[in-house]
Short mmCIF file of C-alpha atoms and ligand atoms in Angstrom, two decimals:
data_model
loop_
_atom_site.label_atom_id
_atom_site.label_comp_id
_atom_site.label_asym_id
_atom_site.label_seq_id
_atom_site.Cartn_x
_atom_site.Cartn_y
_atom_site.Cartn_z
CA UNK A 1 90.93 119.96 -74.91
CA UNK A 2 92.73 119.91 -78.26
CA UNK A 3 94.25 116.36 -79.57
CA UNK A 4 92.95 115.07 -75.69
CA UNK A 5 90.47 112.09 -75.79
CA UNK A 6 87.86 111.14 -73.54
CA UNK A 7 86.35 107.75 -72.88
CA UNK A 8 82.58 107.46 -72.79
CA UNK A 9 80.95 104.18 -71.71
CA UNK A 10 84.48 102.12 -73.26
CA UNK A 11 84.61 104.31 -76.52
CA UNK A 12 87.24 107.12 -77.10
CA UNK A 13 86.00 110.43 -78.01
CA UNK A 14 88.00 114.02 -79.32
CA UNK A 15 87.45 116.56 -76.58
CA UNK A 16 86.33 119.91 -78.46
CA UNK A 17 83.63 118.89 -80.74
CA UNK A 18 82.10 116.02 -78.50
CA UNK A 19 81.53 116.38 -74.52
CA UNK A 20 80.17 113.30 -71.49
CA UNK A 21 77.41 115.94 -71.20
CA UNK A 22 76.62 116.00 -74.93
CA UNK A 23 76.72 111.98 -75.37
CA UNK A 24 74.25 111.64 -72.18
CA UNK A 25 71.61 113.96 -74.52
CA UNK A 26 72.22 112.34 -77.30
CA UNK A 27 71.71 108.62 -76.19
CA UNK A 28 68.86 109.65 -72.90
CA UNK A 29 66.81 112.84 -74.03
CA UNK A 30 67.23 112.96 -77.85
CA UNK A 31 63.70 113.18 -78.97
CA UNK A 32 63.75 110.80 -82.36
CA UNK A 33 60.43 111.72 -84.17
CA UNK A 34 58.88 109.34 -86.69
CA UNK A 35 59.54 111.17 -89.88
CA UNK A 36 63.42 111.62 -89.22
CA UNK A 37 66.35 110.51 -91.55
CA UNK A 38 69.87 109.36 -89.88
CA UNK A 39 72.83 109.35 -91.83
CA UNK A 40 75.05 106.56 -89.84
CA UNK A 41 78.63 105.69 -90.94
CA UNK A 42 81.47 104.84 -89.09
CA UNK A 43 83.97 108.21 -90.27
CA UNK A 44 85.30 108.14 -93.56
CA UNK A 45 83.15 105.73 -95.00
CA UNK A 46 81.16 107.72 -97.43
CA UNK A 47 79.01 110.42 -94.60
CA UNK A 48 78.76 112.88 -96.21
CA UNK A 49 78.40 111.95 -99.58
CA UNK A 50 75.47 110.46 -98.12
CA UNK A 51 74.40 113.14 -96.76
CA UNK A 52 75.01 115.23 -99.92
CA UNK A 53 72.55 111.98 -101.74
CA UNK A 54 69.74 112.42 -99.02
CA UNK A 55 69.89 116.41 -99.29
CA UNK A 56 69.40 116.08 -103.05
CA UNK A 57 66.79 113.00 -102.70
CA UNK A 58 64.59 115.65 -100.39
CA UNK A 59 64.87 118.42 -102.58
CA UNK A 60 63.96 116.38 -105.58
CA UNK A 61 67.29 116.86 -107.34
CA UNK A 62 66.86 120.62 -106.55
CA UNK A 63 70.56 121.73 -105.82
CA UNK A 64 70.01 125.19 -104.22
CA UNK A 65 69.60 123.62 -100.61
CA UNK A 66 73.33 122.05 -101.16
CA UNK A 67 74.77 125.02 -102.44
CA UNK A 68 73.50 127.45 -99.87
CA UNK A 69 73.31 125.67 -96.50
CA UNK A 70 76.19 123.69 -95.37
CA UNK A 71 76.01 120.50 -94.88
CA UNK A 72 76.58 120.73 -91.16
CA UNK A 73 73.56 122.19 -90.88
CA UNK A 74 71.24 120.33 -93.47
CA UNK A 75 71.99 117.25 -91.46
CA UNK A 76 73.88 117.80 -88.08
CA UNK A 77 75.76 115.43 -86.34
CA UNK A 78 73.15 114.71 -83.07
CA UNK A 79 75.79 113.82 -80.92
CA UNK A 80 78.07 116.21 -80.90
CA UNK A 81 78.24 119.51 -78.48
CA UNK A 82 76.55 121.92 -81.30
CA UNK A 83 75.02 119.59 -83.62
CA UNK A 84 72.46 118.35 -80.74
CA UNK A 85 71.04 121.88 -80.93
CA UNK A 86 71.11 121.66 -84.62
CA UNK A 87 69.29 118.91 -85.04
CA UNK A 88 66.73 119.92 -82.57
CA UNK A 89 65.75 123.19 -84.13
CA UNK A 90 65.99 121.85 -87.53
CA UNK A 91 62.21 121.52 -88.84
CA UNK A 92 60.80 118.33 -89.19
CA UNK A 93 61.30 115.73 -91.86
CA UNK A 94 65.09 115.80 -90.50
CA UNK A 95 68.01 114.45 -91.49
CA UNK A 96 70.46 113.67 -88.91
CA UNK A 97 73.57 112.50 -88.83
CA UNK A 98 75.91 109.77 -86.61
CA UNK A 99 78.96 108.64 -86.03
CA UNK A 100 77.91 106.36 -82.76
CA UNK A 101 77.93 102.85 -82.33
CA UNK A 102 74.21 101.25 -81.77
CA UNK A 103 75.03 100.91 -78.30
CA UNK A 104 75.21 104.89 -77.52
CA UNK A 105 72.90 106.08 -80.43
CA UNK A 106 69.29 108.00 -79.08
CA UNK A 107 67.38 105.32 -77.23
CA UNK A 108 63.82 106.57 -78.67
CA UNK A 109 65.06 106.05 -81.49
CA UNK A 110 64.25 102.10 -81.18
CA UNK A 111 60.29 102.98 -80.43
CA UNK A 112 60.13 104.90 -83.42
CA UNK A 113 59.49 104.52 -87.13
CA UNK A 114 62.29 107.13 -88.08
CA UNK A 115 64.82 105.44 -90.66
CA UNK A 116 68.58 104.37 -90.77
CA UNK A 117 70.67 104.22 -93.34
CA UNK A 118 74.04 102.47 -92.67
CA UNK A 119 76.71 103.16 -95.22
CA UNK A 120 80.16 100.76 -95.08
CA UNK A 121 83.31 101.03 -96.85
CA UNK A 122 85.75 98.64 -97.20
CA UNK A 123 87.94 99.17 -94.17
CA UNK A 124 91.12 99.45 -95.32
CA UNK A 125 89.82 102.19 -97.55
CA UNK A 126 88.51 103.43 -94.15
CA UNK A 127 92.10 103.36 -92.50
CA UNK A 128 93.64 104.97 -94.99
CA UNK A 129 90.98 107.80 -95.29
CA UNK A 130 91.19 108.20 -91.77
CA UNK A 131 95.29 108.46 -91.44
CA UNK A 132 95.15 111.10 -93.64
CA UNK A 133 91.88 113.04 -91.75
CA UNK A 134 93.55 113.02 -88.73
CA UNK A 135 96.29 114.71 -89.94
CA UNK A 136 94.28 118.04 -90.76
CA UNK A 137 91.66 117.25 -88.32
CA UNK A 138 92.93 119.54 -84.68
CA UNK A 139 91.12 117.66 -82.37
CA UNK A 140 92.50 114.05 -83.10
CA UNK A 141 95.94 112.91 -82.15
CA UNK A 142 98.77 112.98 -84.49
CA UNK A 143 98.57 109.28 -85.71
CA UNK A 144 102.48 109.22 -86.27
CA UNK A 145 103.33 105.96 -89.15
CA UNK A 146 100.65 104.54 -91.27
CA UNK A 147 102.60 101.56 -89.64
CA UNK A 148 101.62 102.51 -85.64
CA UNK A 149 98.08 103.90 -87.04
CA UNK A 150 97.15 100.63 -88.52
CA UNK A 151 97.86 98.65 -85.33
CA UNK A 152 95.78 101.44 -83.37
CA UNK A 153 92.81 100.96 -85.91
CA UNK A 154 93.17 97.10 -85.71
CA UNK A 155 93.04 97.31 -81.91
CA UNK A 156 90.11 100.33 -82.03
CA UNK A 157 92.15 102.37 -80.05
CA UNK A 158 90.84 105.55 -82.56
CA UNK A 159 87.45 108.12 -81.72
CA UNK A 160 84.52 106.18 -81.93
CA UNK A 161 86.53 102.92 -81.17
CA UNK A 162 86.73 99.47 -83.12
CA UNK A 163 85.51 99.59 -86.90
CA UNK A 164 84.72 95.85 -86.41
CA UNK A 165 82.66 96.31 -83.49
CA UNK A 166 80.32 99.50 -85.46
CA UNK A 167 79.88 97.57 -87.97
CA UNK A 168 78.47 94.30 -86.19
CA UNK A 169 76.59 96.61 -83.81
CA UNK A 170 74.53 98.06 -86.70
CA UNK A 171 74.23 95.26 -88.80
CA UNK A 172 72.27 93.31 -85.60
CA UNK A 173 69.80 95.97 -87.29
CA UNK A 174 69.27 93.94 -90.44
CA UNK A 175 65.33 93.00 -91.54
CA UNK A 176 63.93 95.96 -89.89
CA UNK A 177 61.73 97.94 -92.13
CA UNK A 178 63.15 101.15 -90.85
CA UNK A 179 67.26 100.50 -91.40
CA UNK A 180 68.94 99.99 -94.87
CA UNK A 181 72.51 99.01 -95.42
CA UNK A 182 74.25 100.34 -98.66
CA UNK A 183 78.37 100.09 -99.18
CA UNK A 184 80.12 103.04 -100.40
CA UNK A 185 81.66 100.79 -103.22
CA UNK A 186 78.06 100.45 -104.16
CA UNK A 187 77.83 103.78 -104.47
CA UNK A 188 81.21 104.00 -106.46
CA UNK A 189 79.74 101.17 -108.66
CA UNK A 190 76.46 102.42 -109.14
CA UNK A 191 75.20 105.49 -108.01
CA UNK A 192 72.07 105.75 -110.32
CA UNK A 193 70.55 102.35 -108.99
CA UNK A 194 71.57 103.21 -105.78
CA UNK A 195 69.73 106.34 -105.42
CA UNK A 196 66.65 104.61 -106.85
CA UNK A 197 67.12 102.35 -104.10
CA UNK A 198 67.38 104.57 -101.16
CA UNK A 199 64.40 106.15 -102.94
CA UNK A 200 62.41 103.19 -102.34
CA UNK A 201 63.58 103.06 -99.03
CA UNK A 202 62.61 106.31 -97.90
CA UNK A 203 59.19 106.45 -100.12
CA UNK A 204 60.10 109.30 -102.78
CA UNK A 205 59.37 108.70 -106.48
CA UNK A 206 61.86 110.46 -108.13
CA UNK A 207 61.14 111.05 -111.94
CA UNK A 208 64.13 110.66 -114.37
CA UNK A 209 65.38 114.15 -114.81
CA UNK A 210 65.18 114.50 -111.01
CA UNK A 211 67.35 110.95 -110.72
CA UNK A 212 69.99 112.54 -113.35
CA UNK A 213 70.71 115.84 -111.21
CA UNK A 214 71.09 113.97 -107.79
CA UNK A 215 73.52 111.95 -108.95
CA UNK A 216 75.24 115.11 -111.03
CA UNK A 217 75.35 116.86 -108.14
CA UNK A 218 76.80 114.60 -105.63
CA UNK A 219 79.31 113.51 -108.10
CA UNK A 220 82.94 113.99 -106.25
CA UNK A 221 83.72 116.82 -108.55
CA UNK A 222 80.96 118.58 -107.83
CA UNK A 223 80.56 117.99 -104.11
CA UNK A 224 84.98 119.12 -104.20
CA UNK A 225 83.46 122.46 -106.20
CA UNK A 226 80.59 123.26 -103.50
CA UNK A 227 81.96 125.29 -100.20
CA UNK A 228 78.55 124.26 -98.42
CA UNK A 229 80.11 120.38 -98.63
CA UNK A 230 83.78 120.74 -98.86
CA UNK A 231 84.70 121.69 -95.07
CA UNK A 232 86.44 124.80 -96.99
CA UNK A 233 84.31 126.89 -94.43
CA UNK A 234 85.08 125.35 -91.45
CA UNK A 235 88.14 127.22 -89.88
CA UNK A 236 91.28 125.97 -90.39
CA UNK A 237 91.74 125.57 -86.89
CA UNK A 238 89.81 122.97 -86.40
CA UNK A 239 89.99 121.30 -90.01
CA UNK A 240 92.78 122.48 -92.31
CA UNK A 241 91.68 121.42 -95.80
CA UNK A 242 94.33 123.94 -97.42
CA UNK A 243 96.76 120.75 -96.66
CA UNK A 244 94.72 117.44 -97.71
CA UNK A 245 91.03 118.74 -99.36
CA UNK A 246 88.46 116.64 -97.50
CA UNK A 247 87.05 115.47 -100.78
CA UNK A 248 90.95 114.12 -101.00
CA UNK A 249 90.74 111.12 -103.27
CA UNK A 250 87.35 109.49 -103.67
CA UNK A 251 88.16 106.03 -104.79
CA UNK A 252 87.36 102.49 -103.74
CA UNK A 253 90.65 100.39 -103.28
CA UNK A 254 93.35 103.29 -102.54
CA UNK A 255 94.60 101.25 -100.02
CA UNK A 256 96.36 99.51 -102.70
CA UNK A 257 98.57 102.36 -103.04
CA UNK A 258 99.64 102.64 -99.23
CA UNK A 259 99.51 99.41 -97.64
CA UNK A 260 102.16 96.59 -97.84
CA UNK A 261 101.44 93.42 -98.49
CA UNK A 262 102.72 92.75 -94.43
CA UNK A 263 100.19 95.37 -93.48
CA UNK A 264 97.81 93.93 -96.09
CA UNK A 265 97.72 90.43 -94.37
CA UNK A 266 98.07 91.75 -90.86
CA UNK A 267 94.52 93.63 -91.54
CA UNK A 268 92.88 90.27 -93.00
CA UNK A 269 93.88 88.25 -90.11
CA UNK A 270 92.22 90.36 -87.93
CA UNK A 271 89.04 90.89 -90.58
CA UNK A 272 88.63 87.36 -91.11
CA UNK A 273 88.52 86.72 -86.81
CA UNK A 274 86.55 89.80 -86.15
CA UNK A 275 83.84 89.78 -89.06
CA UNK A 276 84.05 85.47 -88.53
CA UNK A 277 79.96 84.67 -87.98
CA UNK A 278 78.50 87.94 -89.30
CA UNK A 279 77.27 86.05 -92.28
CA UNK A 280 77.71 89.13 -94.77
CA UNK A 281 79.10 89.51 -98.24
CA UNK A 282 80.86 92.49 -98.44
CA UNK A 283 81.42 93.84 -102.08
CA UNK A 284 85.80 93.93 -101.03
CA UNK A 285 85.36 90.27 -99.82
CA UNK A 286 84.88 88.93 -103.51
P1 A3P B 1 89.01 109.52 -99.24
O1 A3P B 1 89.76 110.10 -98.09
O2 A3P B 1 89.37 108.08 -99.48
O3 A3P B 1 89.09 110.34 -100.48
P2 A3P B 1 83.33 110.73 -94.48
O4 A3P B 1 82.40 111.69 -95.13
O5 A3P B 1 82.67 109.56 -93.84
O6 A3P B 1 84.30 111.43 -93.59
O7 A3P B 1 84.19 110.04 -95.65
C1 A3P B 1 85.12 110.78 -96.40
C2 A3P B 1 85.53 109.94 -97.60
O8 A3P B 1 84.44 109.91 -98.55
C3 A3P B 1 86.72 110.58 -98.32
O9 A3P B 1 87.46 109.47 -98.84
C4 A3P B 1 86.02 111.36 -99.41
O10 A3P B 1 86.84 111.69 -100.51
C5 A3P B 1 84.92 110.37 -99.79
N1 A3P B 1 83.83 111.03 -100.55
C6 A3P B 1 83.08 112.09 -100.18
N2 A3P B 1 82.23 112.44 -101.17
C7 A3P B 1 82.45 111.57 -102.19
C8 A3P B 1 81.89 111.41 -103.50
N3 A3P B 1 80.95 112.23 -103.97
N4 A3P B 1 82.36 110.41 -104.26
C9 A3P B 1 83.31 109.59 -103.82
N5 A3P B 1 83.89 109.68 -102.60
C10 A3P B 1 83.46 110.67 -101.79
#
């Protein structure tokens, strides 16, 4: 099953960690109850710094759940073949988290009051992150030139297919009380404020001191320093973070530093017909 894909309902997914059987339970039987948390990104745009934010946010700044549970576990990834079990013995208020397009995300989800939040990153940040993941990531395909790779992310011929196509499916989500959209350059830009305003999302008053250690403790350093969020205990098998650290740069714009100004323009043509209508200011549009 290693570096095979499998298509699911039009979307390519990395035998191994995700099954047919597993996507079926996620989208048809997952039971979505009314005081869970998802943590929904397209990969590489900021998870699990997310999920680092929300981890802290619950335990009211409290770093001992971070630093003892990995983060695998403090928020599993529903859809996959062992986070569905995860998630489903995980005591309730959960946090969850997603890599799925709307289309294939739990369907009792949309019935409930649970809460989204979406987290976007500019997406040529994305591509780069993402050329460099699969290259220590087993189950994905060796993605060969950043050249071929970008034409392959353009196309969304990559797991969890088109970038363009997540990120319009979610955003049809916008003006329900129960989703919230943050970027991960608003995170970069402002990670106080930000935290105060997931707080008011989710209903938690968070008192000063408490606002300081979140945002201490899911500062890159200290996320790169903690094994429970680094990937450093998953086995190098399946994610070899000896070569490229998962934590590996942390910056908004690094594209800058890999793409040409060909590949540059190439990307925007397709951005500018594929995002054409969505009516959203993105902080990398400006
Ligand atoms: P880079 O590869 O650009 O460094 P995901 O969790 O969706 O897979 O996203 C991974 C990206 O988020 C990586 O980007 C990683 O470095 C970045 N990231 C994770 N935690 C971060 C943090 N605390 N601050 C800034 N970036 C972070």
């Amino acid at each position: 099953m290693f570096k095979e894909y499998f298509q699911y309902k039009g979307i390519s997914f990395p035998g191994l960690i995700y099954s047919p059987r597993a996507l079926e339970a996620a989208h048809n039987d997952f039971q979505v109850l009314d005081d869970d948390v998802f943590n929904v990104t397209y990969q590489k745009s900021g998870t699990v710094w997310m999920l680092e934010i929300l981890s802290l946010i619950r335990s009211d700044g409290d770093p001992s759940w971070c630093r003892t549970v990995p983060n695998w576990d403090r928020a599993p990834w529903f859809e996959t073949v062992l986070g569905l079990g995860r998630a489903q013995r995980n005591p309730p208020p959960r946090l969850i988290s997603s890599h799925l397009p709307v289309q294939l995300f739990a369907k009792s989800f949309f019935s409930s009051k649970a809460k989204v939040i979406y987290t976007v990153r500019n997406p040529k940040d994305v591509l780069v992150s993402l050329y460099h993941f699969a290259q220590i990531f087993r189950p994905y395909k060796d993605p060969g030139s950043l050249d071929q790779f970008l034409d392959k992310f353009l196309e969304g011929d990559v797991p969890f297919g088109s970038w363009f196509d997540h990120v319009r499916g979610w955003l049809q989500l916008r003006g329900r009380d129960n989703f919230f959209c943050i970027s991960y350059e608003e995170l970069q830009q402002d990670l106080r404020g930000s935290v105060e305003r997931l707080c008011a999302f989710l209903g938690r008053r968070l008192g000063p001191a408490a606002l300081d250690a979140v945002v201490a403790n899911a500062s890159f350093a200290a996320m790169r320093r903690n094994r429970m969020s680094n990937f450093s205990l998953s086995p190098a098998f399946i994610l070899d973070v000896r070569r490229t650290p998962f934590l590996r740069k942390g910056i908004a714009g690094d594209w800058k530093n890999h793409l040409t100004a060909e590949q540059s323009a190439r990307f925007d043509r397709v951005y500018r017909e594929r995002m054409a209508g969505l009516g959203v200011a993105f902080p990398w549009d400006a």
